[in-house]
Tab-separated table of C-alpha atoms in Angstrom:
chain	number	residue	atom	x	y	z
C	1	UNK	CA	-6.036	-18.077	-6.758
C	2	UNK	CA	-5.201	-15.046	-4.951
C	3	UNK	CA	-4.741	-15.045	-1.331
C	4	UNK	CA	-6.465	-12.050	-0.785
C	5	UNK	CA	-9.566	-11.229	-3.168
C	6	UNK	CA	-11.566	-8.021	-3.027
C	7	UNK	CA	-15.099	-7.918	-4.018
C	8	UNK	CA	-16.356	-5.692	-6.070
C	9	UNK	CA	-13.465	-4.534	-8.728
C	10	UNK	CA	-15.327	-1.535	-9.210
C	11	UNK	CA	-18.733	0.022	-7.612
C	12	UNK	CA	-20.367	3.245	-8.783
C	13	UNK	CA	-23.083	4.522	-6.578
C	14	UNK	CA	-25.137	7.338	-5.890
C	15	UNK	CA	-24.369	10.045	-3.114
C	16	UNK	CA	-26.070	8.903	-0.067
C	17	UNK	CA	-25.909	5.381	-0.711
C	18	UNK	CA	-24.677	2.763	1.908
C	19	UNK	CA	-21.039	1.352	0.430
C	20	UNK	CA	-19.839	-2.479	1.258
C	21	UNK	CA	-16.493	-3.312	0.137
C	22	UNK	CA	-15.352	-7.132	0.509
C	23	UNK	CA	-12.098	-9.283	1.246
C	24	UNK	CA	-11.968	-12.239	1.673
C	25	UNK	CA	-8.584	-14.356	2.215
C	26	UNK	CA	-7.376	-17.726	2.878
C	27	UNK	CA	-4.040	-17.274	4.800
C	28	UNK	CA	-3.067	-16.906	8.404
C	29	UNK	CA	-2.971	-13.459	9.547
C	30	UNK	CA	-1.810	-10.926	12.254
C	31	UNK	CA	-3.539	-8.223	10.849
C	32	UNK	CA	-5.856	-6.791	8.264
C	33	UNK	CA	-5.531	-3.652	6.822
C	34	UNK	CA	-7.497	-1.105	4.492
C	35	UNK	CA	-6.045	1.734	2.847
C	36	UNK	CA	-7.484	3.891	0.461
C	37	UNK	CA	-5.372	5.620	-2.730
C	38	UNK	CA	-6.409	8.600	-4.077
C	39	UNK	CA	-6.002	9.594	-7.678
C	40	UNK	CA	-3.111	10.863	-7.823
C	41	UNK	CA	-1.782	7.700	-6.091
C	42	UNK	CA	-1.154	8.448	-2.791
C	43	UNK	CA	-2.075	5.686	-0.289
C	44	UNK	CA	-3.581	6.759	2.729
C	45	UNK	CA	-4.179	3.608	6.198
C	46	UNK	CA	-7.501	3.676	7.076
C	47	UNK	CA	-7.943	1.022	9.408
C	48	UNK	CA	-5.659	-2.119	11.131
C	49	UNK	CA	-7.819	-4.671	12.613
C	50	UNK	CA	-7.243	-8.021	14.296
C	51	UNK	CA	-10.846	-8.787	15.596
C	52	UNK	CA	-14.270	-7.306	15.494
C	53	UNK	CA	-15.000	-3.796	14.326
C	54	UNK	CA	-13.992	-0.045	14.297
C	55	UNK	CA	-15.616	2.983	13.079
C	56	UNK	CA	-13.885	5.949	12.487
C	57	UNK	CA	-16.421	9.220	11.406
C	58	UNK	CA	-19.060	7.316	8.081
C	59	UNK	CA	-16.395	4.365	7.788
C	60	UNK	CA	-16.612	1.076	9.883
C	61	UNK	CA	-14.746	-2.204	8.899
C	62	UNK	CA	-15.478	-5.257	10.208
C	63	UNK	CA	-13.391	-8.805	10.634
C	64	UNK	CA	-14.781	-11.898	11.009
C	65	UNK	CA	-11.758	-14.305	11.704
C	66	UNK	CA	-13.090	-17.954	11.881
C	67	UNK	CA	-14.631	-17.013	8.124
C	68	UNK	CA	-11.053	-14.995	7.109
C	69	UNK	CA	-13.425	-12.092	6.000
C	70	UNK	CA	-13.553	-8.508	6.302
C	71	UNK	CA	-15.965	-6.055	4.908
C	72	UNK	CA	-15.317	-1.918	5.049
C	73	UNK	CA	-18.992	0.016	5.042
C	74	UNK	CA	-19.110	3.917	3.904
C	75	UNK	CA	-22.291	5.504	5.601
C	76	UNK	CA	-23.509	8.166	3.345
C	77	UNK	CA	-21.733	8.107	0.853
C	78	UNK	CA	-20.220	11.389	-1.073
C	79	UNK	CA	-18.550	12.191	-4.077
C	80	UNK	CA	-15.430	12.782	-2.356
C	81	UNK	CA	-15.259	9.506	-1.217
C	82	UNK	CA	-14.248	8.175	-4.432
C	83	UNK	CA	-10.691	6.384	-4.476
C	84	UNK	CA	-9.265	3.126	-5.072
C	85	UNK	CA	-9.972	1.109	-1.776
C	86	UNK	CA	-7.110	-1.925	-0.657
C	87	UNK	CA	-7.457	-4.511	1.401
C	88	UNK	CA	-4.014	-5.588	2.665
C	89	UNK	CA	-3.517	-8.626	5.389
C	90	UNK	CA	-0.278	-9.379	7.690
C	91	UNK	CA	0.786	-12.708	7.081
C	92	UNK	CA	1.049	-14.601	10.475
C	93	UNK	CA	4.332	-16.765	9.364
C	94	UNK	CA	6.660	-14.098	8.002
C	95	UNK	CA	4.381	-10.412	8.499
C	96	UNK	CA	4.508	-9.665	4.872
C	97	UNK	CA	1.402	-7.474	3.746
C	98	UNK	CA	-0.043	-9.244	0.901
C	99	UNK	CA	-2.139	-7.077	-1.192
C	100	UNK	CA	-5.658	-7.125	-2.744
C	101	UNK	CA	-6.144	-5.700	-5.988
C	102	UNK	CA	-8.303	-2.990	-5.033
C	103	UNK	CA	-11.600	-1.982	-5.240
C	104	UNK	CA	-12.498	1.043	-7.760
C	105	UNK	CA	-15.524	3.464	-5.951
C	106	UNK	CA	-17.154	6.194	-8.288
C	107	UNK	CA	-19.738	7.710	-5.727
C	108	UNK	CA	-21.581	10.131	-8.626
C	109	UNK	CA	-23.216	13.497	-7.398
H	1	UNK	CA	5.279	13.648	14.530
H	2	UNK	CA	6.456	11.058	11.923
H	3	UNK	CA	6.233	11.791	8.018
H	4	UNK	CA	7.496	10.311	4.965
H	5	UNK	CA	8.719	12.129	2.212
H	6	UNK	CA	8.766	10.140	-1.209
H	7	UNK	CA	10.696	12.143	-4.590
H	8	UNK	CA	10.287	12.969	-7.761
H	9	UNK	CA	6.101	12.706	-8.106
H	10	UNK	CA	6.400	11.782	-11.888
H	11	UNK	CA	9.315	10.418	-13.554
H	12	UNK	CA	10.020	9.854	-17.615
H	13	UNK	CA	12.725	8.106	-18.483
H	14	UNK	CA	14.591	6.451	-21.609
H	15	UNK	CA	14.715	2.893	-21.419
H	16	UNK	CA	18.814	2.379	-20.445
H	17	UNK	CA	18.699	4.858	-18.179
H	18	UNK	CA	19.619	4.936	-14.667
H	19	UNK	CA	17.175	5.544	-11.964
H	20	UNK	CA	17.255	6.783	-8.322
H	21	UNK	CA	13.906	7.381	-6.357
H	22	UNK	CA	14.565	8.397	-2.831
H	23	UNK	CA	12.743	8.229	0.324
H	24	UNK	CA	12.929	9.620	4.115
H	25	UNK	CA	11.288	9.227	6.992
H	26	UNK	CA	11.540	11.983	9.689
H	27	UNK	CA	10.112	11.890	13.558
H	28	UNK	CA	11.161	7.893	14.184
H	29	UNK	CA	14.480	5.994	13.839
H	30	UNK	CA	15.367	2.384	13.120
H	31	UNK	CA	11.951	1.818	10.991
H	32	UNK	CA	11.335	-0.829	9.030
H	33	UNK	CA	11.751	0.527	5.453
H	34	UNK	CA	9.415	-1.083	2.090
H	35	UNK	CA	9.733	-0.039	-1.488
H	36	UNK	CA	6.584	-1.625	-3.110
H	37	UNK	CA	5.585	-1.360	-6.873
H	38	UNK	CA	2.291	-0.940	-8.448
H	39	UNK	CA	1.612	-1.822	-12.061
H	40	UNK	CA	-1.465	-0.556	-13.993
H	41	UNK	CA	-4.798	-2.648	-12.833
H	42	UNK	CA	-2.555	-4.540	-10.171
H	43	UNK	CA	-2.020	-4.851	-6.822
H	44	UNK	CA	0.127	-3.622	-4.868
H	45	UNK	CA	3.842	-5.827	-4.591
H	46	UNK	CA	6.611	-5.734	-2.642
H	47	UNK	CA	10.271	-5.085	-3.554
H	48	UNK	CA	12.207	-4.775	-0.876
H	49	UNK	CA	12.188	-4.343	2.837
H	50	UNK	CA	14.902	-2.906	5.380
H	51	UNK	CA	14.778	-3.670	8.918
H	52	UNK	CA	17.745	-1.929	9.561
H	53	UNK	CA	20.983	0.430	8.056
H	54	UNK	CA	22.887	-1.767	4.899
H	55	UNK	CA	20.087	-4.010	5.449
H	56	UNK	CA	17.896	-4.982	2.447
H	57	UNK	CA	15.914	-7.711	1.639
H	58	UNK	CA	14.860	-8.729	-2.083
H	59	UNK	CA	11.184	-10.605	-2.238
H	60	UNK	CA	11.464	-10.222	-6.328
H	61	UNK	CA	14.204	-10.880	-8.547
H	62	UNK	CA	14.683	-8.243	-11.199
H	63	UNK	CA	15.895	-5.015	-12.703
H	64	UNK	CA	15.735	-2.993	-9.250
H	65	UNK	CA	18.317	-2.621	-6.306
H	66	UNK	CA	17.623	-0.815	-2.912
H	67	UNK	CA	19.971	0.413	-0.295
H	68	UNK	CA	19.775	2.002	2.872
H	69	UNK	CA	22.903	4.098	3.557
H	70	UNK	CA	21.104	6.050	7.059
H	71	UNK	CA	18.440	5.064	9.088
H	72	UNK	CA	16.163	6.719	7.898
H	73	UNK	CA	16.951	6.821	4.050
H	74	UNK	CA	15.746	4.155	1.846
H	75	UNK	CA	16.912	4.372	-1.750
H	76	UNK	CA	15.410	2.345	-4.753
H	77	UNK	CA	18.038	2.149	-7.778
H	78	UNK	CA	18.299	0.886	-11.135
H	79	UNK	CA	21.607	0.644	-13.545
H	80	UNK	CA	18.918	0.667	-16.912
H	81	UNK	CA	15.436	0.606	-16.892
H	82	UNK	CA	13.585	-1.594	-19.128
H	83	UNK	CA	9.720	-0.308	-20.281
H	84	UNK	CA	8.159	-3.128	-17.949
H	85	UNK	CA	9.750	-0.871	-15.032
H	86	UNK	CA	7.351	1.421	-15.593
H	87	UNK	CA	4.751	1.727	-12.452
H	88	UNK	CA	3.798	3.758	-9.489
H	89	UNK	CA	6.558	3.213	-6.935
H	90	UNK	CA	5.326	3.414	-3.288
H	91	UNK	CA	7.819	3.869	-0.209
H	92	UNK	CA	6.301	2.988	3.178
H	93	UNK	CA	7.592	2.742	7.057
H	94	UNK	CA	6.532	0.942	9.718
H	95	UNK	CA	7.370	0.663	13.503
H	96	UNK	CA	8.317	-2.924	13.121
H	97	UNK	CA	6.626	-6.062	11.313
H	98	UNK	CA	3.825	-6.131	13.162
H	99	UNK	CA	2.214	-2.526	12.955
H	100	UNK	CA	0.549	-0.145	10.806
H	101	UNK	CA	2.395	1.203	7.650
H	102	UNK	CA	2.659	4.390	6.694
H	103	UNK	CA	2.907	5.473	2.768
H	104	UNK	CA	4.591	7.734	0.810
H	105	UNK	CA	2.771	9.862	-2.203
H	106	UNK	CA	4.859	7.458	-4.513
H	107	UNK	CA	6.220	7.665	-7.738
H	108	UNK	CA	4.460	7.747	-11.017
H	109	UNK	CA	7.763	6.177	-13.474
H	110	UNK	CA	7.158	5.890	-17.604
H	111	UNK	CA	10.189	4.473	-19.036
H	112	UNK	CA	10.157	5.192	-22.794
């Protein structure tokens, strides 16, 4: 089993629609992070987060520590918001990032 | 301000081939340096890490080598590539273990 698994592997939605993005993981941590990669690859950080919540224009992510899970909403969603979205967490023992696969978001016109 | 700067794009190469991707990091000195590989449908996974000049460390055994000849250069090497070296190559930096990292556009390498 991985030690960080992201819910859904892929999600195609309508424009508009309210997004939830999952990860879950069953290690110690420092930190959590979510990136997001674009299609041509590049990996942009989105958020770090250690505890509770942060919002940052129609994306908040959310950490709930005692249940090692974190969930990243899009508010109205749009087109452009499709990308490959990662969940990455900072091991507490030797702050490693250890990965999630990724979650694939089609957000269709 | 800080910014990484992560070359070639898009790389083919013949299988036996030598490689050298190269990576910089202006704005910040003494980063911590990661060269992280991606293969198709996978996570991301982490090659190497520098926490300081001629300092590299290895997580995965394999075809690869890394060194860091200036602070703020971080160079990810190969004497002959083999196909399953083919993958998008990410470079990242980060302030120290504990803080956000900060990606490259990475490198899209085909070894044929």
């Amino acid at each position: 089993k991985n030690e960080v698994e992201q819910s859904p592997q892929n999600l195609t939605a309508q424009e508009g629609e309210f997004i939830t993005i999952n990860c879950s993981y069953s290690v110690g941590i420092s930190a959590l992070h979510w990136l997001q990669q674009h299609p041509g690859g590049g990996i942009v950080s989105l958020f770090m987060l250690s505890s509770g919540k942060k919002k940052h224009g129609r994306l908040i992510a959310t950490i709930n520590i005692q249940e090692k899970h974190s969930s990243l909403h899009i508010t109205a969603s749009h087109p452009r918001d499709s990308a490959v979205y990662i969940c990455a967490v900072r091991s507490n023992s030797n702050y490693q990032l250890i990965w999630g696969a990724g979650t694939k978001l089609i957000i269709k016109p | 301000s800080q910014t990484i700067h992560q070359w070639p794009a898009t790389l083919v190469q013949p299988v036996g081939s030598p490689l050298s991707l190269e990576c910089t990091v202006e704005g910040t000195s003494n980063p911590n340096l990661y060269w992280y590989r991606q293969a198709a449908g996978r996570g991301l996974q982490l090659l190497f890490y520098s926490v300081g000049i001629g300092q590299i460390s290895s997580e995965v055994p394999q075809n690869l080598s890394a060194s860091r000849p200036q602070d703020r250069q971080f160079i990810l090497s190969s004497k002959k590539l083999l196909l399953s070296d083919s993958g998008f190559y990410l470079c990242a930096w980060s302030v120290n273990a504990l803080t956000e990292a900060f990606f490259g556009q990475g490198t899209r390498l085909t070894v044929v």
